[in-house]
Amino acid sequence: MAEADTNRETELKLAARPEDLETLRAAPSIAARATAPAVTRTLESTYYDTEDGRLADRRVTLRVRRTGEGFVQTVKSAPDGDGLGRGEWECAVTAAEPDLTLITDGEALDLLGPLGESELRPVFTSVVERTSLDVTFGKGDGASSIEIAFDRGEVRLPGGGATTPLSEVELELKSGSPADLYDLALELSRLAPLRLETRTKAARGYALAAGEADAAVKADKLRLDSDTTVEGAVGRIVRACLAHLAANEAATLKGDDPEGVHQMRVALRRLRSAIALFRPFVPGPQYLWLVGEIKWLAGSLGPARDWDVFATELLAPVRDAFHRADGHGRSAVEDIDALAAAAEARRLRAYETVRAAIGSERYTAFLLGLGAWVEKRGWRDQPVSEDSVRLFGPVTGLADHLLEKRHKKAKRAGHGFAHLPVAQRHQLRIALKKLRYAAEFFRSLYDDKPVRRYLQELAGFQDALGHLNDVATATRLLHELHEDGSRSAPGEPRAAGIVIGWHARGVSDGEAELVARWHDFLDTKRFWSKHDGVV
């Protein structure tokens, strides 16, 4: 049997509604670019792992695919930090089970680690009807060859277990520029509603197996190396933010887990912070477009997040306490229940706005435009200057400078913290968020222990300030509760006063600890350069 073929797979996935796949397949603009007739096949792929999920932990996939011609075994690595590519090693096998003896490539063996075939078990299977064709995209010698695959099917657990549907378009680069994948995706998105899909079939299968299909996810830890250039850091950071944003769409659209919309907003804040961090290297018109789209999307998601926080973190504990306690009178309990019902109605309407934004052409155009901007290195489209030249230098020294700058801004914003009014504490919280995101972006460039200590102090203080902001936001939300013309229940004002009073007392009681946390943060040694340890 021949040695496994080594390849670097470069692809872009787009989620599509099942009813739109035929529209996309039959589009004249696609047919005109086709270099051969479309081929339709049924692909049945079974993914294998150990009982303790060692391959999943390494973000490595091992599958055996049944096609009309036989069986193909494939090993895939995690996506590259620098783009859409990932390692892929394929070879023919004689049956539906893996044959590890055929894998001889050193990189693939390192990814799999010590592994015996007896340890492997099927985790899930994807069954897909795929129609694929090759197209030429672009003009002249610079044109790219791209395979378009229209997939419809499902992921299944063994033994007739749970399933999750699949309906997507895969664009795989055969030759040419990865940026053309985004340009082709933008063209397809004008024919039918599409969304960027950052989750692989394997990722969705593992989530299904864990009972976490369409669950919210936090940002992955970012990896920068000491030889990463400034523009390399920009690309990796923006890609990470884009992946984090898109990975939480499904959970947000379901609307039953507040963490989904929260993580999308975190991704947007991280993205905006990154764009601001590298602003000297981004041409003005590009910067304005990026910030404008981020503001639009964050504004569309914001009310849903505000009402989620009000319902789960502010109203719920007060409501639970009154339901458990005696002596408050039935009327107070009824008033708080009425307030909860009104707040839930507003929350549901806010999620309608979220779904409309995510389903809009503008949203898809923003994500694909952002991806294309990174792949094309759009920031290079500027005159040569001292700043633009620094794009090609190492990011290490710049990271020290940017972290120190963010730290000093936070220190200035918190000067005289014990006497700062709420509005200025909110500005301090924003400065701390920017500092925290910068530290998370660059943390892999430094020793982990001091970074971890610094981030723990920073995050703890930032979270405490976040509660202050939530209480202030609650006051605004209660004033806006019926601005849509809905009718207020008679006891709602009383219930609103109870909720605000409850948390105002908590804020007052926690003031001494909050001031102490601020001083603990100031005393924390900075990790990015040598200091005496005291700011």
Short mmCIF file of C-alpha atoms in Angstrom, two decimals:
data_model
loop_
_atom_site.label_atom_id
_atom_site.label_comp_id
_atom_site.label_asym_id
_atom_site.label_seq_id
_atom_site.Cartn_x
_atom_site.Cartn_y
_atom_site.Cartn_z
CA MET A 1 0.00 0.00 0.00
CA ALA A 2 1.36 3.43 -0.91
CA GLU A 3 2.40 5.96 1.71
CA ALA A 4 -0.25 8.50 2.71
CA ASP A 5 -0.38 11.60 0.54
CA THR A 6 0.56 14.82 2.32
CA ASN A 7 -1.37 17.96 1.52
CA ARG A 8 -2.20 21.39 2.93
CA GLU A 9 -5.95 21.89 2.72
CA THR A 10 -7.11 25.49 2.33
CA GLU A 11 -10.87 25.89 2.54
CA LEU A 12 -13.69 28.19 3.56
CA LYS A 13 -17.06 26.92 4.81
CA LEU A 14 -20.40 28.70 4.49
CA ALA A 15 -23.59 27.66 6.26
CA ALA A 16 -26.60 27.69 3.93
CA ARG A 17 -30.29 26.90 4.20
CA PRO A 18 -31.03 23.49 2.61
CA GLU A 19 -33.55 25.04 0.23
CA ASP A 20 -30.90 27.43 -1.13
CA LEU A 21 -28.32 24.83 -2.14
CA GLU A 22 -29.97 24.16 -5.50
CA THR A 23 -30.23 27.89 -6.22
CA LEU A 24 -26.50 28.23 -5.62
CA ARG A 25 -25.63 25.11 -7.64
CA ALA A 26 -27.64 26.34 -10.62
CA ALA A 27 -26.38 29.93 -10.57
CA PRO A 28 -25.32 31.05 -14.09
CA SER A 29 -22.24 32.78 -12.70
CA ILE A 30 -21.04 29.46 -11.25
CA ALA A 31 -21.85 27.43 -14.35
CA ALA A 32 -19.96 29.91 -16.53
CA ARG A 33 -16.77 29.40 -14.49
CA ALA A 34 -16.99 25.59 -14.26
CA THR A 35 -14.11 23.67 -15.85
CA ALA A 36 -15.96 20.31 -15.82
CA PRO A 37 -19.48 18.98 -15.14
CA ALA A 38 -20.64 18.73 -11.54
CA VAL A 39 -20.36 15.36 -9.79
CA THR A 40 -22.75 14.16 -7.06
CA ARG A 41 -21.66 11.53 -4.53
CA THR A 42 -22.75 10.23 -1.14
CA LEU A 43 -19.94 10.45 1.42
CA GLU A 44 -20.11 8.51 4.66
CA SER A 45 -17.28 9.46 7.03
CA THR A 46 -16.73 7.85 10.44
CA TYR A 47 -14.52 9.71 12.91
CA TYR A 48 -12.43 7.80 15.41
CA ASP A 49 -10.87 8.69 18.76
CA THR A 50 -9.77 7.08 22.00
CA GLU A 51 -12.14 6.58 24.93
CA ASP A 52 -10.57 9.55 26.71
CA GLY A 53 -10.66 11.78 23.60
CA ARG A 54 -6.92 12.28 23.16
CA LEU A 55 -7.21 13.22 19.49
CA ALA A 56 -9.91 15.79 20.23
CA ASP A 57 -7.71 17.28 22.93
CA ARG A 58 -4.97 17.75 20.31
CA ARG A 59 -7.54 19.08 17.80
CA VAL A 60 -6.57 16.26 15.44
CA THR A 61 -9.15 14.32 13.43
CA LEU A 62 -8.90 10.76 12.17
CA ARG A 63 -11.63 9.55 9.84
CA VAL A 64 -12.37 6.81 7.35
CA ARG A 65 -14.59 7.84 4.44
CA ARG A 66 -16.62 5.43 2.35
CA THR A 67 -16.98 6.52 -1.27
CA GLY A 68 -18.17 4.71 -4.37
CA GLU A 69 -14.58 3.71 -5.08
CA GLY A 70 -13.72 2.28 -1.64
CA PHE A 71 -12.37 3.69 1.62
CA VAL A 72 -10.05 6.63 2.31
CA GLN A 73 -8.35 7.28 5.65
CA THR A 74 -7.59 10.91 6.52
CA VAL A 75 -5.69 12.63 9.30
CA LYS A 76 -6.20 16.39 9.70
CA SER A 77 -4.47 18.89 11.93
CA ALA A 78 -6.03 21.93 13.56
CA PRO A 79 -6.35 25.00 11.28
CA ASP A 80 -3.14 26.99 10.85
CA GLY A 81 -2.68 30.11 12.92
CA ASP A 82 -1.83 32.08 9.77
CA GLY A 83 -4.86 31.36 7.63
CA LEU A 84 -7.42 28.91 6.29
CA GLY A 85 -5.02 26.00 5.83
CA ARG A 86 -4.60 22.79 7.77
CA GLY A 87 -2.50 19.68 7.38
CA GLU A 88 -4.14 16.73 5.65
CA TRP A 89 -2.78 13.20 5.07
CA GLU A 90 -4.84 10.73 2.99
CA CYS A 91 -4.43 7.15 1.88
CA ALA A 92 -6.65 4.33 0.65
CA VAL A 93 -7.56 1.58 3.14
CA THR A 94 -9.23 -1.74 2.56
CA ALA A 95 -12.04 -1.46 5.10
CA ALA A 96 -14.09 1.01 7.11
CA GLU A 97 -11.64 0.89 10.06
CA PRO A 98 -8.41 2.89 10.43
CA ASP A 99 -5.07 1.33 9.50
CA LEU A 100 -2.40 3.29 11.36
CA THR A 101 0.44 1.29 9.79
CA LEU A 102 -0.11 3.22 6.56
CA ILE A 103 0.72 6.55 8.20
CA THR A 104 4.46 7.12 7.82
CA ASP A 105 4.70 10.91 7.58
CA GLY A 106 6.54 12.24 10.63
CA GLU A 107 4.29 15.27 11.17
CA ALA A 108 1.14 13.16 11.04
CA LEU A 109 2.60 10.63 13.47
CA ASP A 110 3.57 13.42 15.88
CA LEU A 111 0.02 14.78 15.74
CA LEU A 112 -1.50 11.38 16.52
CA GLY A 113 0.97 10.69 19.33
CA PRO A 114 1.35 7.25 20.91
CA LEU A 115 -1.74 5.44 19.70
CA GLY A 116 -2.79 1.88 19.10
CA GLU A 117 -5.60 0.78 16.80
CA SER A 118 -7.17 -1.18 19.67
CA GLU A 119 -7.68 2.12 21.52
CA LEU A 120 -9.77 3.66 18.75
CA ARG A 121 -13.55 3.69 18.64
CA PRO A 122 -16.08 5.36 16.33
CA VAL A 123 -17.33 8.61 17.86
CA PHE A 124 -19.72 9.87 15.17
CA THR A 125 -20.45 9.58 11.46
CA SER A 126 -21.29 12.24 8.89
CA VAL A 127 -23.46 11.23 5.94
CA VAL A 128 -23.51 13.84 3.20
CA GLU A 129 -24.79 14.12 -0.34
CA ARG A 130 -22.11 16.24 -2.02
CA THR A 131 -22.32 17.92 -5.40
CA SER A 132 -18.95 19.35 -6.36
CA LEU A 133 -17.41 21.12 -9.31
CA ASP A 134 -14.20 22.97 -10.07
CA VAL A 135 -14.31 26.61 -11.13
CA THR A 136 -11.79 29.20 -12.25
CA PHE A 137 -12.11 32.44 -10.31
CA GLY A 138 -10.26 35.57 -11.38
CA LYS A 139 -8.62 36.62 -14.60
CA GLY A 140 -5.47 35.77 -16.49
CA ASP A 141 -2.45 34.18 -14.91
CA GLY A 142 -3.62 35.22 -11.43
CA ALA A 143 -6.85 33.21 -11.58
CA SER A 144 -7.48 30.65 -8.83
CA SER A 145 -8.77 27.11 -9.18
CA ILE A 146 -11.44 26.42 -6.55
CA GLU A 147 -13.54 23.35 -5.84
CA ILE A 148 -17.09 24.21 -4.75
CA ALA A 149 -18.86 21.49 -2.77
CA PHE A 150 -22.56 21.73 -1.87
CA ASP A 151 -23.14 19.45 1.13
CA ARG A 152 -26.43 18.35 2.62
CA GLY A 153 -26.79 15.66 5.26
CA GLU A 154 -26.28 15.07 8.96
CA VAL A 155 -23.89 14.03 11.70
CA ARG A 156 -25.00 10.91 13.61
CA LEU A 157 -23.95 9.28 16.83
CA PRO A 158 -23.43 5.49 16.78
CA GLY A 159 -26.33 3.16 17.40
CA GLY A 160 -29.10 5.48 16.24
CA GLY A 161 -28.24 8.24 18.70
CA ALA A 162 -28.68 12.01 18.33
CA THR A 163 -28.19 13.77 15.00
CA THR A 164 -27.44 17.31 13.86
CA PRO A 165 -28.18 18.55 10.31
CA LEU A 166 -25.55 19.74 7.85
CA SER A 167 -26.17 22.18 5.04
CA GLU A 168 -23.16 24.08 3.79
CA VAL A 169 -20.98 25.17 0.92
CA GLU A 170 -17.27 24.36 1.02
CA LEU A 171 -14.81 26.33 -1.07
CA GLU A 172 -11.46 24.55 -1.33
CA LEU A 173 -8.49 26.26 -2.94
CA LYS A 174 -6.71 24.03 -5.44
CA SER A 175 -4.32 26.74 -6.62
CA GLY A 176 -4.12 30.51 -6.39
CA SER A 177 -4.83 33.05 -3.65
CA PRO A 178 -6.78 32.30 -0.43
CA ALA A 179 -8.29 35.78 -0.73
CA ASP A 180 -10.23 34.54 -3.77
CA LEU A 181 -12.15 32.17 -1.49
CA TYR A 182 -13.61 35.17 0.32
CA ASP A 183 -14.34 37.05 -2.90
CA LEU A 184 -16.17 34.02 -4.31
CA ALA A 185 -18.04 33.62 -1.01
CA LEU A 186 -19.15 37.25 -1.17
CA GLU A 187 -20.47 36.65 -4.69
CA LEU A 188 -22.39 33.57 -3.55
CA SER A 189 -23.83 35.45 -0.57
CA ARG A 190 -25.56 37.82 -2.98
CA LEU A 191 -27.43 34.86 -4.48
CA ALA A 192 -28.74 33.38 -1.21
CA PRO A 193 -28.37 33.99 2.54
CA LEU A 194 -25.08 32.52 3.74
CA ARG A 195 -23.11 32.65 6.98
CA LEU A 196 -19.45 32.05 7.61
CA GLU A 197 -19.05 28.61 9.23
CA THR A 198 -15.88 28.25 11.28
CA ARG A 199 -16.77 24.88 12.80
CA THR A 200 -15.57 21.78 10.98
CA LYS A 201 -17.80 18.72 10.66
CA ALA A 202 -15.52 17.11 13.21
CA ALA A 203 -16.01 19.94 15.70
CA ARG A 204 -19.79 19.67 15.35
CA GLY A 205 -19.60 15.90 15.72
CA TYR A 206 -17.57 16.11 18.92
CA ALA A 207 -19.98 18.73 20.28
CA LEU A 208 -22.92 16.44 19.49
CA ALA A 209 -21.19 13.51 21.20
CA ALA A 210 -20.59 15.66 24.28
CA GLY A 211 -24.21 16.86 24.30
CA GLU A 212 -23.04 20.39 23.54
CA ALA A 213 -24.26 20.94 19.98
CA ASP A 214 -24.56 24.64 19.20
CA ALA A 215 -23.12 25.55 22.60
CA ALA A 216 -21.41 28.87 23.27
CA VAL A 217 -17.60 28.82 23.20
CA LYS A 218 -14.93 31.07 24.65
CA ALA A 219 -12.00 32.43 22.68
CA ASP A 220 -9.13 30.02 22.09
CA LYS A 221 -5.74 30.96 23.49
CA LEU A 222 -3.78 32.79 20.85
CA ARG A 223 -0.27 31.65 19.91
CA LEU A 224 2.32 34.18 18.75
CA ASP A 225 5.99 33.25 18.39
CA SER A 226 9.05 35.36 19.08
CA ASP A 227 9.69 35.67 15.33
CA THR A 228 6.11 36.70 14.48
CA THR A 229 6.06 40.02 12.64
CA VAL A 230 3.69 42.86 13.46
CA GLU A 231 1.57 42.12 10.40
CA GLY A 232 1.64 38.43 11.27
CA ALA A 233 0.29 39.32 14.72
CA VAL A 234 -2.43 41.51 13.22
CA GLY A 235 -3.53 38.66 10.95
CA ARG A 236 -3.59 36.01 13.67
CA ILE A 237 -5.39 38.21 16.20
CA VAL A 238 -8.07 39.36 13.77
CA ARG A 239 -8.61 35.80 12.50
CA ALA A 240 -8.99 34.57 16.07
CA CYS A 241 -11.60 37.25 16.82
CA LEU A 242 -13.46 36.41 13.60
CA ALA A 243 -13.49 32.69 14.43
CA HIS A 244 -14.69 33.39 17.99
CA LEU A 245 -17.51 35.57 16.68
CA ALA A 246 -18.72 33.12 14.05
CA ALA A 247 -18.42 30.11 16.36
CA ASN A 248 -21.08 31.58 18.68
CA GLU A 249 -23.69 32.37 16.02
CA ALA A 250 -25.55 29.08 16.38
CA ALA A 251 -25.87 29.37 20.17
CA THR A 252 -27.00 32.99 19.83
CA LEU A 253 -29.64 32.18 17.23
CA LYS A 254 -31.13 29.51 19.50
CA GLY A 255 -31.61 32.21 22.14
CA ASP A 256 -31.89 29.84 25.09
CA ASP A 257 -28.38 30.40 26.48
CA PRO A 258 -27.31 33.95 27.43
CA GLU A 259 -23.68 32.93 26.95
CA GLY A 260 -24.03 32.86 23.14
CA VAL A 261 -24.74 36.55 22.64
CA HIS A 262 -22.31 37.37 25.45
CA GLN A 263 -19.47 35.59 23.67
CA MET A 264 -20.32 37.27 20.36
CA ARG A 265 -20.09 40.64 22.11
CA VAL A 266 -16.80 39.64 23.72
CA ALA A 267 -15.47 38.70 20.28
CA LEU A 268 -16.52 42.10 18.93
CA ARG A 269 -14.92 43.93 21.85
CA ARG A 270 -11.71 41.98 21.36
CA LEU A 271 -11.79 42.75 17.63
CA ARG A 272 -12.36 46.46 18.19
CA SER A 273 -9.62 46.52 20.81
CA ALA A 274 -7.23 44.81 18.38
CA ILE A 275 -8.02 47.27 15.59
CA ALA A 276 -7.45 50.19 18.00
CA LEU A 277 -4.24 48.60 19.29
CA PHE A 278 -2.78 48.45 15.79
CA ARG A 279 -4.39 51.65 14.54
CA PRO A 280 -1.08 53.28 13.43
CA PHE A 281 -0.68 50.46 10.91
CA VAL A 282 -4.23 50.52 9.48
CA PRO A 283 -5.09 53.03 6.72
CA GLY A 284 -7.75 55.56 7.76
CA PRO A 285 -10.61 54.48 5.43
CA GLN A 286 -10.11 50.83 6.38
CA TYR A 287 -10.11 51.70 10.08
CA LEU A 288 -13.36 53.67 9.76
CA TRP A 289 -15.06 50.82 7.89
CA LEU A 290 -13.98 48.25 10.46
CA VAL A 291 -15.02 50.31 13.48
CA GLY A 292 -18.31 51.30 11.82
CA GLU A 293 -19.31 47.69 11.17
CA ILE A 294 -18.23 46.56 14.64
CA LYS A 295 -20.31 49.36 16.23
CA TRP A 296 -23.35 48.44 14.13
CA LEU A 297 -23.21 44.77 15.07
CA ALA A 298 -22.41 45.42 18.73
CA GLY A 299 -25.36 47.82 18.85
CA SER A 300 -27.63 45.13 17.42
CA LEU A 301 -26.53 42.60 20.05
CA GLY A 302 -26.32 44.98 23.00
CA PRO A 303 -29.97 45.17 24.15
CA ALA A 304 -30.30 41.36 24.19
CA ARG A 305 -27.21 41.09 26.38
CA ASP A 306 -28.43 43.87 28.68
CA TRP A 307 -31.79 42.16 29.23
CA ASP A 308 -30.07 38.79 29.72
CA VAL A 309 -27.92 40.27 32.48
CA PHE A 310 -30.87 42.03 34.08
CA ALA A 311 -32.95 38.85 34.11
CA THR A 312 -30.28 36.37 35.25
CA GLU A 313 -27.90 38.39 37.43
CA LEU A 314 -30.00 41.23 38.87
CA LEU A 315 -33.66 40.25 38.91
CA ALA A 316 -33.34 36.48 39.48
CA PRO A 317 -31.57 36.60 42.89
CA VAL A 318 -34.05 39.16 44.24
CA ARG A 319 -37.00 37.18 42.92
CA ASP A 320 -35.68 33.95 44.42
CA ALA A 321 -35.11 35.60 47.79
CA PHE A 322 -38.65 36.99 47.94
CA HIS A 323 -40.16 33.67 46.89
CA ARG A 324 -38.27 31.88 49.68
CA ALA A 325 -38.79 34.45 52.44
CA ASP A 326 -41.82 34.96 54.63
CA GLY A 327 -43.23 38.26 55.82
CA HIS A 328 -42.86 40.32 52.66
CA GLY A 329 -46.47 39.99 51.68
CA ARG A 330 -47.87 38.28 48.63
CA SER A 331 -48.20 41.57 46.76
CA ALA A 332 -44.43 42.16 46.63
CA VAL A 333 -43.87 38.70 45.18
CA GLU A 334 -46.59 39.29 42.58
CA ASP A 335 -45.09 42.67 41.68
CA ILE A 336 -41.64 41.15 41.13
CA ASP A 337 -43.16 38.37 39.01
CA ALA A 338 -44.94 40.99 36.90
CA LEU A 339 -41.66 42.87 36.42
CA ALA A 340 -39.96 39.60 35.41
CA ALA A 341 -42.66 38.94 32.80
CA ALA A 342 -42.30 42.43 31.33
CA ALA A 343 -38.51 42.09 31.24
CA GLU A 344 -38.77 38.70 29.51
CA ALA A 345 -41.01 40.20 26.83
CA ARG A 346 -38.40 42.89 26.15
CA ARG A 347 -35.63 40.29 26.12
CA LEU A 348 -37.43 38.20 23.51
CA ARG A 349 -37.97 41.26 21.30
CA ALA A 350 -34.29 42.13 21.63
CA TYR A 351 -33.39 38.66 20.35
CA GLU A 352 -35.55 39.28 17.29
CA THR A 353 -33.23 42.18 16.50
CA VAL A 354 -30.22 39.91 17.02
CA ARG A 355 -31.55 37.28 14.61
CA ALA A 356 -32.34 39.93 12.01
CA ALA A 357 -28.79 41.29 12.24
CA ILE A 358 -27.12 37.87 11.95
CA GLY A 359 -29.41 36.93 9.07
CA SER A 360 -28.71 40.13 7.17
CA GLU A 361 -26.59 40.48 4.06
CA ARG A 362 -24.65 43.23 5.82
CA TYR A 363 -23.51 40.82 8.54
CA THR A 364 -22.26 38.21 6.08
CA ALA A 365 -20.58 40.90 3.97
CA PHE A 366 -18.80 42.22 7.07
CA LEU A 367 -17.42 38.83 8.13
CA LEU A 368 -16.35 37.86 4.62
CA GLY A 369 -14.97 41.34 3.96
CA LEU A 370 -12.97 41.12 7.17
CA GLY A 371 -11.61 37.72 6.19
CA ALA A 372 -10.66 39.01 2.74
CA TRP A 373 -8.97 42.06 4.32
CA VAL A 374 -6.74 39.77 6.36
CA GLU A 375 -5.93 37.38 3.49
CA LYS A 376 -5.10 40.27 1.16
CA ARG A 377 -3.17 42.06 3.93
CA GLY A 378 -5.24 45.13 3.20
CA TRP A 379 -3.21 47.22 5.65
CA ARG A 380 -0.36 47.20 3.12
CA ASP A 381 -2.42 49.48 0.88
CA GLN A 382 -0.79 52.67 2.16
CA PRO A 383 2.23 54.88 1.44
CA VAL A 384 5.58 53.81 2.84
CA SER A 385 6.10 55.43 6.24
CA GLU A 386 7.84 54.81 9.54
CA ASP A 387 4.72 53.03 10.79
CA SER A 388 4.14 50.92 7.68
CA VAL A 389 7.76 49.72 7.67
CA ARG A 390 7.34 48.46 11.24
CA LEU A 391 4.72 46.00 9.98
CA PHE A 392 7.56 43.74 8.84
CA GLY A 393 9.53 43.88 12.09
CA PRO A 394 9.14 41.55 15.09
CA VAL A 395 6.10 42.08 17.31
CA THR A 396 8.00 41.40 20.55
CA GLY A 397 9.33 44.90 21.16
CA LEU A 398 6.08 46.50 20.02
CA ALA A 399 4.14 44.31 22.45
CA ASP A 400 6.12 45.74 25.38
CA HIS A 401 5.34 49.27 24.21
CA LEU A 402 1.63 48.66 23.62
CA LEU A 403 1.12 46.88 26.94
CA GLU A 404 2.89 49.64 28.85
CA LYS A 405 0.79 52.25 27.06
CA ARG A 406 -2.47 50.45 27.92
CA HIS A 407 -1.35 49.96 31.53
CA LYS A 408 -0.55 53.64 32.00
CA LYS A 409 -3.93 54.66 30.53
CA ALA A 410 -5.71 52.40 33.01
CA LYS A 411 -3.65 53.78 35.88
CA ARG A 412 -4.52 57.36 34.91
CA ALA A 413 -8.21 56.48 34.52
CA GLY A 414 -8.26 55.02 38.05
CA HIS A 415 -6.34 57.79 39.80
CA GLY A 416 -8.07 58.56 43.10
CA PHE A 417 -10.27 55.50 42.63
CA ALA A 418 -11.90 55.64 46.06
CA HIS A 419 -13.48 58.97 45.17
CA LEU A 420 -14.33 58.37 41.51
CA PRO A 421 -18.00 58.74 40.49
CA VAL A 422 -19.79 55.94 38.64
CA ALA A 423 -19.25 57.45 35.17
CA GLN A 424 -15.47 57.64 35.63
CA ARG A 425 -15.33 54.13 37.06
CA HIS A 426 -17.06 52.99 33.89
CA GLN A 427 -14.28 54.65 31.86
CA LEU A 428 -11.72 52.85 34.00
CA ARG A 429 -13.51 49.57 33.30
CA ILE A 430 -13.24 50.20 29.56
CA ALA A 431 -9.51 50.96 29.90
CA LEU A 432 -9.01 47.75 31.87
CA LYS A 433 -10.83 45.73 29.21
CA LYS A 434 -8.50 47.07 26.54
CA LEU A 435 -5.51 46.25 28.72
CA ARG A 436 -6.79 42.75 29.42
CA TYR A 437 -7.41 41.98 25.75
CA ALA A 438 -3.93 43.26 24.82
CA ALA A 439 -2.39 41.07 27.53
CA GLU A 440 -4.32 38.05 26.25
CA PHE A 441 -3.25 38.76 22.66
CA PHE A 442 0.44 38.89 23.57
CA ARG A 443 0.63 36.47 26.52
CA SER A 444 2.34 33.67 24.56
CA LEU A 445 5.38 35.95 24.07
CA TYR A 446 6.11 35.94 27.82
CA ASP A 447 6.63 33.55 30.72
CA ASP A 448 3.24 32.14 31.61
CA LYS A 449 3.34 32.34 35.42
CA PRO A 450 3.66 36.15 35.77
CA VAL A 451 1.17 36.65 32.93
CA ARG A 452 -1.35 34.42 34.67
CA ARG A 453 -0.90 36.24 38.00
CA TYR A 454 -1.34 39.64 36.33
CA LEU A 455 -4.44 38.57 34.41
CA GLN A 456 -6.03 37.06 37.51
CA GLU A 457 -5.73 40.34 39.41
CA LEU A 458 -6.88 42.33 36.40
CA ALA A 459 -9.86 40.08 35.63
CA GLY A 460 -11.01 39.97 39.24
CA PHE A 461 -11.06 43.74 39.57
CA GLN A 462 -12.62 44.19 36.13
CA ASP A 463 -15.44 41.76 36.97
CA ALA A 464 -16.17 43.64 40.21
CA LEU A 465 -16.42 46.88 38.26
CA GLY A 466 -18.66 45.09 35.76
CA HIS A 467 -21.27 44.52 38.46
CA LEU A 468 -21.35 48.27 39.15
CA ASN A 469 -22.00 48.86 35.48
CA ASP A 470 -24.74 46.21 35.40
CA VAL A 471 -26.57 47.95 38.27
CA ALA A 472 -26.29 51.32 36.49
CA THR A 473 -27.55 49.73 33.26
CA ALA A 474 -30.49 48.19 35.11
CA THR A 475 -31.72 51.65 36.09
CA ARG A 476 -31.69 52.68 32.43
CA LEU A 477 -33.44 49.50 31.31
CA LEU A 478 -36.24 49.93 33.84
CA HIS A 479 -36.90 53.42 32.52
CA GLU A 480 -37.05 51.99 28.98
CA LEU A 481 -39.17 48.96 29.89
CA HIS A 482 -42.40 50.24 28.32
CA GLU A 483 -41.12 52.77 25.82
CA ASP A 484 -42.42 50.45 23.08
CA GLY A 485 -45.99 51.27 24.12
CA SER A 486 -46.65 48.13 26.17
CA ARG A 487 -48.71 48.54 29.34
CA SER A 488 -47.17 48.52 32.78
CA ALA A 489 -48.57 46.35 35.57
CA PRO A 490 -49.57 48.40 38.64
CA GLY A 491 -46.89 46.96 40.92
CA GLU A 492 -43.94 47.20 38.53
CA PRO A 493 -42.56 50.53 39.86
CA ARG A 494 -42.50 49.09 43.36
CA ALA A 495 -40.73 45.95 42.14
CA ALA A 496 -38.20 48.05 40.21
CA GLY A 497 -37.43 50.00 43.38
CA ILE A 498 -36.91 46.76 45.30
CA VAL A 499 -34.47 45.40 42.71
CA ILE A 500 -32.42 48.60 42.44
CA GLY A 501 -32.39 49.09 46.20
CA TRP A 502 -31.29 45.51 46.78
CA HIS A 503 -28.27 45.83 44.51
CA ALA A 504 -27.44 49.41 45.56
CA ARG A 505 -26.99 48.14 49.10
CA GLY A 506 -24.76 45.34 47.84
CA VAL A 507 -22.64 47.85 45.94
CA SER A 508 -22.30 49.99 49.08
CA ASP A 509 -21.39 47.00 51.23
CA GLY A 510 -18.70 45.92 48.76
CA GLU A 511 -17.03 49.32 48.34
CA ALA A 512 -14.14 48.67 50.75
CA GLU A 513 -13.28 45.38 49.05
CA LEU A 514 -13.45 47.06 45.62
CA VAL A 515 -10.96 49.75 46.67
CA ALA A 516 -8.67 47.07 48.07
CA ARG A 517 -8.85 45.16 44.74
CA TRP A 518 -7.75 48.29 42.90
CA HIS A 519 -4.66 48.61 45.08
CA ASP A 520 -3.93 44.89 44.70
CA PHE A 521 -3.94 45.37 40.95
CA LEU A 522 -1.62 48.38 41.17
CA ASP A 523 0.81 46.31 43.22
CA THR A 524 0.86 43.45 40.72
CA LYS A 525 4.17 43.18 38.87
CA ARG A 526 4.00 43.86 35.16
CA PHE A 527 5.14 40.89 33.10
CA TRP A 528 6.20 42.53 29.84
CA SER A 529 9.38 44.34 30.94
CA LYS A 530 11.63 44.61 33.97
CA HIS A 531 10.20 46.88 36.66
CA ASP A 532 10.61 47.17 40.38
CA GLY A 533 7.18 45.59 40.73
CA VAL A 534 5.30 48.67 41.96
CA VAL A 535 3.51 50.99 39.56
#
